[in-house]
Amino acid sequence: MSRFGKVISSPRFNIALFVVAALLLLASVVGGTQAALSYYSDTYLARLAASDIGVTLVENDQKVAWRDYEGGNSWNERTWTRDGQENSAELLSNLLPQGETFQVGREYAENLAVQNTGTITQYVRVSLLKYWEDADGNKVNTVSPDLIRLGLNTERMADGSAWLLDEDSSTKERTVLYYNRPLASGETTHDFCKTVSVDGSIASKVTQTEQKNADGTTTITTTYDYNGLRFCLEANVYAVQEHNVVDAIHSAWGRNMTISDGTLSLG
């Protein structure tokens, strides 16, 4: 994706469609130093209505990244760049207590939610991608993304709100969630994620090599498969306005939904 907004035509719907893609890069060798987040956002706009639209990623009750449409070609945003720009968003920066290193098998609190920072009611969707990279930023397929554990929250709240897990669209690497209620301007969803961890079983995934020595002995070297790797999490937050929401979701995301009294269900 380009780092810049693109305008696309929408012949069927006069809707406002807003997408924020946040790359949450936990750039930490497992068992190594404290992690840093990278945040990346793109915007795709259909014919915009007069009302403003915007969305914000919230971590532990703190706004960490956002992009809000202000009219014309103007945006209020806090986005990510790899060059260390001052306005770079950060996530997981307080994941570890000072002086501690990341431990596999341990759950760390990571409460993630979405806030409607526009001026119109919206429906929101989240897509989470998890995978491994080597030190050069190359994707590694030999270590399973299943070892990256997210404490998802799909329980139905007392007010009937819930994050719906779209199992048909989800894989080992990608998790897709829909918030079942319309999100009013200024309103924040309950958390869709509570914790993050790396499965402790990764410590048993090793490679052993044997070397014959001149004196007839054998040296066996054991190497952890995750050495030099980092685990990555991408959180993509999408929003559409509530008008004709079923058609809008199908057009934008290719997903059939049903709606009753404003509440979405997976169709």
mmCIF file of C-alpha atoms in Angstrom:
data_model
loop_
_atom_site.group_PDB
_atom_site.id
_atom_site.type_symbol
_atom_site.label_atom_id
_atom_site.label_comp_id
_atom_site.label_asym_id
_atom_site.label_seq_id
_atom_site.Cartn_x
_atom_site.Cartn_y
_atom_site.Cartn_z
ATOM 1 C CA MET A 1 0.000 0.000 0.000
ATOM 2 C CA SER A 2 1.041 3.547 -0.615
ATOM 3 C CA ARG A 3 1.603 5.828 2.376
ATOM 4 C CA PHE A 4 -0.664 8.427 0.804
ATOM 5 C CA GLY A 5 -4.431 8.718 0.512
ATOM 6 C CA LYS A 6 -6.121 7.609 -2.689
ATOM 7 C CA VAL A 7 -9.484 8.707 -4.049
ATOM 8 C CA ILE A 8 -11.616 6.001 -5.612
ATOM 9 C CA SER A 9 -15.038 6.287 -7.203
ATOM 10 C CA SER A 10 -18.044 4.450 -5.795
ATOM 11 C CA PRO A 11 -20.801 4.336 -8.443
ATOM 12 C CA ARG A 12 -23.273 2.451 -6.232
ATOM 13 C CA PHE A 13 -22.981 4.167 -2.889
ATOM 14 C CA ASN A 14 -22.529 7.761 -1.810
ATOM 15 C CA ILE A 15 -20.767 6.725 1.383
ATOM 16 C CA ALA A 16 -17.813 7.787 3.442
ATOM 17 C CA LEU A 17 -15.326 4.947 3.709
ATOM 18 C CA PHE A 18 -12.325 5.314 5.979
ATOM 19 C CA VAL A 19 -9.524 2.881 6.563
ATOM 20 C CA VAL A 20 -6.694 3.045 9.052
ATOM 21 C CA ALA A 21 -4.050 0.336 8.849
ATOM 22 C CA ALA A 22 -1.831 0.295 11.887
ATOM 23 C CA LEU A 23 1.337 -1.743 11.735
ATOM 24 C CA LEU A 24 2.149 -2.708 15.291
ATOM 25 C CA LEU A 25 5.693 -3.966 15.032
ATOM 26 C CA LEU A 26 7.054 -5.465 18.215
ATOM 27 C CA ALA A 27 10.695 -5.141 17.183
ATOM 28 C CA SER A 28 12.105 -7.239 19.965
ATOM 29 C CA VAL A 29 14.168 -10.383 19.830
ATOM 30 C CA VAL A 30 12.290 -12.833 22.031
ATOM 31 C CA GLY A 31 13.872 -12.681 25.468
ATOM 32 C CA GLY A 32 15.641 -9.480 24.480
ATOM 33 C CA THR A 33 15.127 -5.778 25.026
ATOM 34 C CA GLN A 34 11.962 -3.745 25.380
ATOM 35 C CA ALA A 35 9.772 -3.556 22.312
ATOM 36 C CA ALA A 36 8.973 -0.582 20.117
ATOM 37 C CA LEU A 37 5.888 -0.017 18.002
ATOM 38 C CA SER A 38 5.659 1.159 14.450
ATOM 39 C CA TYR A 39 2.381 2.598 13.177
ATOM 40 C CA TYR A 40 1.377 2.939 9.543
ATOM 41 C CA SER A 41 -1.799 4.403 8.121
ATOM 42 C CA ASP A 42 -3.420 4.629 4.721
ATOM 43 C CA THR A 43 -6.675 6.270 3.660
ATOM 44 C CA TYR A 44 -9.166 5.188 1.029
ATOM 45 C CA LEU A 45 -12.054 7.554 0.361
ATOM 46 C CA ALA A 46 -15.242 7.076 -1.609
ATOM 47 C CA ARG A 47 -17.319 10.176 -2.374
ATOM 48 C CA LEU A 48 -17.239 11.898 0.995
ATOM 49 C CA ALA A 49 -20.342 13.168 2.680
ATOM 50 C CA ALA A 50 -20.179 16.567 4.355
ATOM 51 C CA SER A 51 -19.790 15.020 7.783
ATOM 52 C CA ASP A 52 -16.351 14.235 9.155
ATOM 53 C CA ILE A 53 -15.134 10.706 9.720
ATOM 54 C CA GLY A 54 -12.241 9.502 11.832
ATOM 55 C CA VAL A 55 -11.008 6.626 13.936
ATOM 56 C CA THR A 56 -8.441 6.168 16.701
ATOM 57 C CA LEU A 57 -6.579 3.174 18.088
ATOM 58 C CA VAL A 58 -6.650 3.136 21.907
ATOM 59 C CA GLU A 59 -4.163 1.264 24.097
ATOM 60 C CA ASN A 60 -4.688 0.961 27.838
ATOM 61 C CA ASP A 61 -7.055 3.970 27.772
ATOM 62 C CA GLN A 62 -4.494 6.097 25.904
ATOM 63 C CA LYS A 63 -4.887 7.294 22.313
ATOM 64 C CA VAL A 64 -1.829 6.006 20.491
ATOM 65 C CA ALA A 65 -2.623 6.588 16.817
ATOM 66 C CA TRP A 66 -5.351 8.302 14.840
ATOM 67 C CA ARG A 67 -6.411 9.823 11.545
ATOM 68 C CA ASP A 68 -9.389 12.167 11.432
ATOM 69 C CA TYR A 69 -10.796 13.825 8.320
ATOM 70 C CA GLU A 70 -11.164 17.591 8.746
ATOM 71 C CA GLY A 71 -12.460 18.547 5.293
ATOM 72 C CA GLY A 72 -10.839 19.349 1.981
ATOM 73 C CA ASN A 73 -7.482 17.595 1.955
ATOM 74 C CA SER A 74 -6.866 18.168 5.660
ATOM 75 C CA TRP A 75 -6.271 15.448 8.261
ATOM 76 C CA ASN A 76 -5.549 15.437 11.961
ATOM 77 C CA GLU A 77 -3.264 12.466 12.295
ATOM 78 C CA ARG A 78 -0.590 10.728 14.261
ATOM 79 C CA THR A 79 0.998 8.160 12.024
ATOM 80 C CA TRP A 80 4.047 5.966 11.806
ATOM 81 C CA THR A 81 7.264 6.348 9.838
ATOM 82 C CA ARG A 82 10.417 4.262 9.939
ATOM 83 C CA ASP A 83 12.670 7.325 10.058
ATOM 84 C CA GLY A 84 11.881 8.188 13.679
ATOM 85 C CA GLN A 85 9.636 11.154 12.997
ATOM 86 C CA GLU A 86 8.588 13.073 16.128
ATOM 87 C CA ASN A 87 4.902 12.336 15.636
ATOM 88 C CA SER A 88 5.503 8.585 15.319
ATOM 89 C CA ALA A 89 2.921 6.572 17.238
ATOM 90 C CA GLU A 90 4.146 4.077 19.799
ATOM 91 C CA LEU A 91 2.502 0.982 21.175
ATOM 92 C CA LEU A 92 3.778 -1.534 23.718
ATOM 93 C CA SER A 93 6.319 1.020 24.897
ATOM 94 C CA ASN A 94 5.258 0.315 28.489
ATOM 95 C CA LEU A 95 4.818 -3.415 28.040
ATOM 96 C CA LEU A 96 7.753 -4.291 30.288
ATOM 97 C CA PRO A 97 8.565 -2.954 33.731
ATOM 98 C CA GLN A 98 11.790 -0.997 33.725
ATOM 99 C CA GLY A 99 14.833 -3.238 33.718
ATOM 100 C CA GLU A 100 12.945 -6.393 32.767
ATOM 101 C CA THR A 101 13.321 -8.403 29.572
ATOM 102 C CA PHE A 102 10.541 -10.053 27.596
ATOM 103 C CA GLN A 103 9.749 -13.573 28.805
ATOM 104 C CA VAL A 104 8.180 -16.260 26.666
ATOM 105 C CA GLY A 105 5.141 -17.901 28.232
ATOM 106 C CA ARG A 106 4.217 -14.799 30.231
ATOM 107 C CA GLU A 107 1.049 -12.822 29.488
ATOM 108 C CA TYR A 108 1.391 -9.056 29.300
ATOM 109 C CA ALA A 109 -1.542 -6.661 29.623
ATOM 110 C CA GLU A 110 -2.386 -5.143 26.256
ATOM 111 C CA ASN A 111 -5.856 -3.578 26.149
ATOM 112 C CA LEU A 112 -6.751 -2.439 22.641
ATOM 113 C CA ALA A 113 -9.950 -0.673 21.601
ATOM 114 C CA VAL A 114 -11.303 1.633 18.893
ATOM 115 C CA GLN A 115 -12.704 5.131 19.356
ATOM 116 C CA ASN A 116 -14.908 7.030 16.920
ATOM 117 C CA THR A 117 -13.143 10.393 16.683
ATOM 118 C CA GLY A 118 -15.256 11.587 13.770
ATOM 119 C CA THR A 119 -18.572 13.410 13.963
ATOM 120 C CA ILE A 120 -20.830 10.716 12.485
ATOM 121 C CA THR A 121 -21.887 7.289 13.735
ATOM 122 C CA GLN A 122 -19.793 4.439 12.342
ATOM 123 C CA TYR A 123 -19.483 0.669 12.288
ATOM 124 C CA VAL A 124 -15.955 -0.656 12.759
ATOM 125 C CA ARG A 125 -13.933 -3.726 11.818
ATOM 126 C CA VAL A 126 -10.496 -4.848 13.002
ATOM 127 C CA SER A 127 -8.095 -7.165 11.216
ATOM 128 C CA LEU A 128 -5.107 -8.468 13.204
ATOM 129 C CA LEU A 129 -2.094 -9.992 11.471
ATOM 130 C CA LYS A 130 0.632 -11.799 13.394
ATOM 131 C CA TYR A 131 3.847 -13.184 11.964
ATOM 132 C CA TRP A 132 7.619 -13.460 12.451
ATOM 133 C CA GLU A 133 10.460 -11.492 10.907
ATOM 134 C CA ASP A 134 14.214 -11.893 10.906
ATOM 135 C CA ALA A 135 16.588 -9.074 11.831
ATOM 136 C CA ASP A 136 16.542 -7.824 8.217
ATOM 137 C CA GLY A 137 12.762 -7.482 8.154
ATOM 138 C CA ASN A 138 12.161 -10.591 6.040
ATOM 139 C CA LYS A 139 9.073 -12.621 6.852
ATOM 140 C CA VAL A 140 9.847 -16.015 8.396
ATOM 141 C CA ASN A 141 7.471 -18.888 7.661
ATOM 142 C CA THR A 142 9.300 -21.600 9.582
ATOM 143 C CA VAL A 143 7.977 -20.392 12.950
ATOM 144 C CA SER A 144 4.196 -20.591 13.357
ATOM 145 C CA PRO A 145 2.156 -17.415 13.973
ATOM 146 C CA ASP A 146 0.116 -19.559 16.392
ATOM 147 C CA LEU A 147 2.954 -19.101 18.876
ATOM 148 C CA ILE A 148 2.011 -15.410 19.103
ATOM 149 C CA ARG A 149 -0.918 -15.441 21.517
ATOM 150 C CA LEU A 150 -3.508 -12.669 21.726
ATOM 151 C CA GLY A 151 -6.040 -12.591 24.542
ATOM 152 C CA LEU A 152 -9.051 -11.685 22.414
ATOM 153 C CA ASN A 153 -12.245 -10.500 24.068
ATOM 154 C CA THR A 154 -15.369 -11.774 22.280
ATOM 155 C CA GLU A 155 -17.651 -11.860 25.317
ATOM 156 C CA ARG A 156 -21.015 -10.136 25.055
ATOM 157 C CA MET A 157 -21.244 -7.170 27.401
ATOM 158 C CA ALA A 158 -24.221 -6.322 29.617
ATOM 159 C CA ASP A 159 -25.402 -3.729 27.083
ATOM 160 C CA GLY A 160 -25.391 -6.331 24.291
ATOM 161 C CA SER A 161 -22.254 -5.054 22.566
ATOM 162 C CA ALA A 162 -19.726 -7.619 21.381
ATOM 163 C CA TRP A 163 -16.752 -8.131 19.090
ATOM 164 C CA LEU A 164 -17.755 -10.799 16.552
ATOM 165 C CA LEU A 165 -15.028 -13.205 15.445
ATOM 166 C CA ASP A 166 -15.286 -13.813 11.708
ATOM 167 C CA GLU A 167 -13.967 -17.380 11.590
ATOM 168 C CA ASP A 168 -14.606 -17.697 7.841
ATOM 169 C CA SER A 169 -12.228 -14.806 7.159
ATOM 170 C CA SER A 170 -9.670 -15.710 9.826
ATOM 171 C CA THR A 171 -6.541 -17.845 9.462
ATOM 172 C CA LYS A 172 -3.570 -18.727 11.675
ATOM 173 C CA GLU A 173 -2.021 -15.435 10.642
ATOM 174 C CA ARG A 174 -5.091 -13.196 10.426
ATOM 175 C CA THR A 175 -7.947 -12.577 12.842
ATOM 176 C CA VAL A 176 -10.970 -10.528 11.732
ATOM 177 C CA LEU A 177 -13.382 -8.946 14.224
ATOM 178 C CA TYR A 178 -16.526 -6.817 13.801
ATOM 179 C CA TYR A 179 -18.039 -4.589 16.467
ATOM 180 C CA ASN A 180 -21.743 -5.446 16.435
ATOM 181 C CA ARG A 181 -23.067 -2.052 17.469
ATOM 182 C CA PRO A 182 -22.983 1.384 15.823
ATOM 183 C CA LEU A 183 -20.285 3.538 17.403
ATOM 184 C CA ALA A 184 -21.438 7.093 18.094
ATOM 185 C CA SER A 185 -19.149 10.092 17.770
ATOM 186 C CA GLY A 186 -16.765 10.169 20.718
ATOM 187 C CA GLU A 187 -17.692 6.643 21.845
ATOM 188 C CA THR A 188 -15.078 3.947 22.488
ATOM 189 C CA THR A 189 -15.612 0.213 22.086
ATOM 190 C CA HIS A 190 -14.774 -2.169 24.879
ATOM 191 C CA ASP A 191 -11.409 -3.907 24.426
ATOM 192 C CA PHE A 192 -11.048 -6.380 21.585
ATOM 193 C CA CYS A 193 -7.697 -7.556 22.971
ATOM 194 C CA LYS A 194 -6.609 -7.948 26.598
ATOM 195 C CA THR A 195 -3.185 -9.613 26.538
ATOM 196 C CA VAL A 196 -0.236 -10.523 24.341
ATOM 197 C CA SER A 197 2.283 -13.320 24.862
ATOM 198 C CA VAL A 198 4.562 -15.771 23.091
ATOM 199 C CA ASP A 199 3.788 -19.423 23.770
ATOM 200 C CA GLY A 200 6.363 -20.944 26.077
ATOM 201 C CA SER A 201 6.568 -24.045 23.868
ATOM 202 C CA ILE A 202 8.753 -22.063 21.494
ATOM 203 C CA ALA A 203 11.612 -22.704 23.913
ATOM 204 C CA SER A 204 11.452 -26.405 23.006
ATOM 205 C CA LYS A 205 11.827 -25.736 19.286
ATOM 206 C CA VAL A 206 15.510 -26.240 18.719
ATOM 207 C CA THR A 207 17.924 -27.372 16.022
ATOM 208 C CA GLN A 208 20.855 -29.583 16.908
ATOM 209 C CA THR A 209 24.014 -29.923 14.842
ATOM 210 C CA GLU A 210 26.838 -32.395 15.325
ATOM 211 C CA GLN A 211 30.501 -31.800 14.616
ATOM 212 C CA LYS A 212 33.124 -34.530 14.634
ATOM 213 C CA ASN A 213 36.317 -33.426 16.346
ATOM 214 C CA ALA A 214 39.860 -34.476 15.528
ATOM 215 C CA ASP A 215 40.166 -36.365 18.799
ATOM 216 C CA GLY A 216 37.194 -38.539 17.888
ATOM 217 C CA THR A 217 34.689 -36.784 20.113
ATOM 218 C CA THR A 218 31.480 -35.190 18.898
ATOM 219 C CA THR A 219 30.318 -31.666 19.713
ATOM 220 C CA ILE A 220 26.550 -31.162 19.713
ATOM 221 C CA THR A 221 25.337 -27.588 19.353
ATOM 222 C CA THR A 222 21.751 -26.688 20.249
ATOM 223 C CA THR A 223 20.253 -23.529 18.718
ATOM 224 C CA TYR A 224 16.842 -22.096 19.556
ATOM 225 C CA ASP A 225 14.825 -21.659 16.358
ATOM 226 C CA TYR A 226 13.626 -18.213 17.444
ATOM 227 C CA ASN A 227 17.114 -16.776 17.912
ATOM 228 C CA GLY A 228 17.369 -13.426 16.133
ATOM 229 C CA LEU A 229 13.641 -13.291 15.314
ATOM 230 C CA ARG A 230 11.026 -10.734 16.298
ATOM 231 C CA PHE A 231 7.284 -11.169 16.393
ATOM 232 C CA CYS A 232 5.032 -8.698 14.614
ATOM 233 C CA LEU A 233 1.421 -7.674 15.049
ATOM 234 C CA GLU A 234 -0.514 -5.601 12.531
ATOM 235 C CA ALA A 235 -3.841 -4.093 13.612
ATOM 236 C CA ASN A 236 -5.968 -2.761 10.764
ATOM 237 C CA VAL A 237 -8.962 -0.648 11.819
ATOM 238 C CA TYR A 238 -11.725 0.107 9.311
ATOM 239 C CA ALA A 239 -14.921 2.162 9.580
ATOM 240 C CA VAL A 240 -18.004 2.845 7.459
ATOM 241 C CA GLN A 241 -20.851 5.219 8.164
ATOM 242 C CA GLU A 242 -24.088 3.676 9.423
ATOM 243 C CA HIS A 243 -26.240 4.660 6.404
ATOM 244 C CA ASN A 244 -26.898 1.567 4.238
ATOM 245 C CA VAL A 245 -24.335 -0.218 6.385
ATOM 246 C CA VAL A 246 -25.067 -3.761 5.151
ATOM 247 C CA ASP A 247 -24.545 -2.747 1.515
ATOM 248 C CA ALA A 248 -21.594 -0.566 2.493
ATOM 249 C CA ILE A 249 -19.861 -3.441 4.326
ATOM 250 C CA HIS A 250 -20.467 -5.831 1.436
ATOM 251 C CA SER A 251 -19.131 -3.296 -1.060
ATOM 252 C CA ALA A 252 -16.110 -2.325 1.036
ATOM 253 C CA TRP A 253 -15.145 -5.619 2.688
ATOM 254 C CA GLY A 254 -16.966 -8.302 0.678
ATOM 255 C CA ARG A 255 -18.796 -9.638 3.743
ATOM 256 C CA ASN A 256 -22.504 -10.444 3.978
ATOM 257 C CA MET A 257 -24.060 -9.151 7.191
ATOM 258 C CA THR A 258 -27.518 -8.939 8.669
ATOM 259 C CA ILE A 259 -28.774 -6.159 10.912
ATOM 260 C CA SER A 260 -31.603 -6.010 13.433
ATOM 261 C CA ASP A 261 -32.345 -2.911 15.507
ATOM 262 C CA GLY A 262 -28.920 -1.598 14.596
ATOM 263 C CA THR A 263 -27.080 -4.744 15.760
ATOM 264 C CA LEU A 264 -24.887 -6.550 13.231
ATOM 265 C CA SER A 265 -24.716 -10.321 12.820
ATOM 266 C CA LEU A 266 -22.445 -12.329 10.566
ATOM 267 C CA GLY A 267 -24.474 -13.461 7.570
#
